[in-house]
Amino acid sequence: MAMIARVCGVAGSFGRRSMQGSFVAVATRFPTGGRRSFSMGAFRGESKELSVVEVDYHELRKMTPEVLQQLRKAFVGKQAVGAVAVVNIPGYQDKLSKAFRAGIDLALTDPEGRQRAAAVSNTYPGWSGTPGSETHPLQSSFLFNTKEVIPGGKVDPYFGKSIFPSSDYKNTFVDLVTPMHRAALDVLRGCDMIIQEEMQKHGLEWSEAGRGGPPPAP
């Protein structure tokens, strides 16, 4: 049985094949008998044994029986990688390219924008770091809260409101993350349906069992 702990978007190419117009939803999986990890080499085409399952965005939205079967393959069983590539998202490749370009320009050519969007800490929304002086590739970064900027989103009560160097920069990334968030929720919805089926085999209900269990560890 697959237990989903988190889902995130991963943009890029894998191996020699570029999955344009797609993103990868990654989830922690717990098969029966313990947790099984997997190597990122499988994503890069270095493993011939495992491959990422691809799910069409439009079919995922409809949650067809074929999609549920694909999600089972991705997240359930000993050969499950714990990830699924959502493909054919309309306009996604252009949105991704535009966002990458905006991020590069902010980091390398826009010191005023970095100052306007300066974060109070490197774990808070906004820009952190000084390009050219990093000792690690991830020391300069721009963070924002996806669940704040999507339609109907809310400001995080702890980290506060996301700050952007400009309205154009914000719109560029909102355009990127909105379909990612929608697809990720659909992946989770499908996983819920699969787990519900598995729980029913044991005379249990997924939603009720979730409410009645102990609180998650901090």
mmCIF file of C-alpha atoms in Angstrom, residues 103-179:
data_model
loop_
_atom_site.group_PDB
_atom_site.id
_atom_site.type_symbol
_atom_site.label_atom_id
_atom_site.label_comp_id
_atom_site.label_asym_id
_atom_site.label_seq_id
_atom_site.Cartn_x
_atom_site.Cartn_y
_atom_site.Cartn_z
ATOM 1 C CA GLY A 103 14.799 33.713 -12.246
ATOM 2 C CA ILE A 104 18.113 33.956 -14.085
ATOM 3 C CA ASP A 105 17.594 37.644 -14.823
ATOM 4 C CA LEU A 106 16.702 38.381 -11.195
ATOM 5 C CA ALA A 107 19.817 36.605 -9.954
ATOM 6 C CA LEU A 108 22.301 38.021 -12.442
ATOM 7 C CA THR A 109 21.064 41.348 -13.827
ATOM 8 C CA ASP A 110 18.590 42.900 -11.389
ATOM 9 C CA PRO A 111 20.170 44.019 -8.082
ATOM 10 C CA GLU A 112 17.340 46.506 -7.487
ATOM 11 C CA GLY A 113 14.775 43.715 -7.856
ATOM 12 C CA ARG A 114 16.693 41.534 -5.417
ATOM 13 C CA GLN A 115 16.679 44.399 -2.928
ATOM 14 C CA ARG A 116 12.924 44.961 -3.324
ATOM 15 C CA ALA A 117 12.268 41.274 -2.762
ATOM 16 C CA ALA A 118 14.864 40.709 -0.019
ATOM 17 C CA ALA A 119 13.796 38.023 2.464
ATOM 18 C CA VAL A 120 14.152 38.481 6.214
ATOM 19 C CA SER A 121 15.832 35.044 6.329
ATOM 20 C CA ASN A 122 16.862 32.405 3.805
ATOM 21 C CA THR A 123 13.922 30.239 4.892
ATOM 22 C CA TYR A 124 11.342 33.031 4.427
ATOM 23 C CA PRO A 125 9.658 34.242 1.215
ATOM 24 C CA GLY A 126 11.708 36.471 -1.065
ATOM 25 C CA TRP A 127 15.256 36.658 -2.380
ATOM 26 C CA SER A 128 18.228 35.406 -0.355
ATOM 27 C CA GLY A 129 21.921 35.341 -1.243
ATOM 28 C CA THR A 130 24.600 37.261 -3.112
ATOM 29 C CA PRO A 131 25.239 35.969 -6.642
ATOM 30 C CA GLY A 132 28.889 35.174 -7.251
ATOM 31 C CA SER A 133 29.847 34.666 -3.622
ATOM 32 C CA GLU A 134 28.128 31.334 -2.999
ATOM 33 C CA THR A 135 30.051 28.375 -1.655
ATOM 34 C CA HIS A 136 27.122 26.087 -2.543
ATOM 35 C CA PRO A 137 24.779 26.234 -5.599
ATOM 36 C CA LEU A 138 21.664 26.529 -3.415
ATOM 37 C CA GLN A 139 22.805 29.471 -1.301
ATOM 38 C CA SER A 140 21.147 32.046 -3.560
ATOM 39 C CA SER A 141 17.423 31.462 -3.985
ATOM 40 C CA PHE A 142 13.987 32.990 -4.345
ATOM 41 C CA LEU A 143 11.125 31.504 -2.333
ATOM 42 C CA PHE A 144 7.395 32.112 -2.338
ATOM 43 C CA ASN A 145 4.312 30.330 -1.031
ATOM 44 C CA THR A 146 2.433 28.615 -3.858
ATOM 45 C CA LYS A 147 -0.691 28.175 -1.720
ATOM 46 C CA GLU A 148 -0.833 31.935 -1.240
ATOM 47 C CA VAL A 149 -0.683 32.949 -4.900
ATOM 48 C CA ILE A 150 -2.975 30.354 -6.482
ATOM 49 C CA PRO A 151 -6.639 31.348 -6.945
ATOM 50 C CA GLY A 152 -8.317 31.389 -3.536
ATOM 51 C CA GLY A 153 -4.970 31.146 -1.739
ATOM 52 C CA LYS A 154 -4.149 32.509 1.720
ATOM 53 C CA VAL A 155 -1.100 34.092 3.328
ATOM 54 C CA ASP A 156 0.824 31.719 5.571
ATOM 55 C CA PRO A 157 0.307 32.876 9.185
ATOM 56 C CA TYR A 158 3.882 32.011 10.185
ATOM 57 C CA PHE A 159 6.041 33.017 7.215
ATOM 58 C CA GLY A 160 3.879 35.952 6.186
ATOM 59 C CA LYS A 161 3.110 37.390 2.782
ATOM 60 C CA SER A 162 5.264 36.478 -0.206
ATOM 61 C CA ILE A 163 7.215 39.358 -1.708
ATOM 62 C CA PHE A 164 8.174 39.726 -5.364
ATOM 63 C CA PRO A 165 10.537 42.083 -7.213
ATOM 64 C CA SER A 166 7.732 43.116 -9.595
ATOM 65 C CA SER A 167 4.165 42.299 -10.590
ATOM 66 C CA ASP A 168 5.409 40.785 -13.868
ATOM 67 C CA TYR A 169 7.748 38.470 -11.960
ATOM 68 C CA LYS A 170 4.889 37.390 -9.700
ATOM 69 C CA ASN A 171 2.534 36.755 -12.618
ATOM 70 C CA THR A 172 5.166 34.668 -14.389
ATOM 71 C CA PHE A 173 5.468 32.280 -11.464
ATOM 72 C CA VAL A 174 1.761 32.244 -10.668
ATOM 73 C CA ASP A 175 1.166 31.118 -14.262
ATOM 74 C CA LEU A 176 3.689 28.319 -13.727
ATOM 75 C CA VAL A 177 2.622 26.968 -10.351
ATOM 76 C CA THR A 178 -1.163 27.127 -10.805
ATOM 77 C CA PRO A 179 -1.396 24.144 -13.191
#
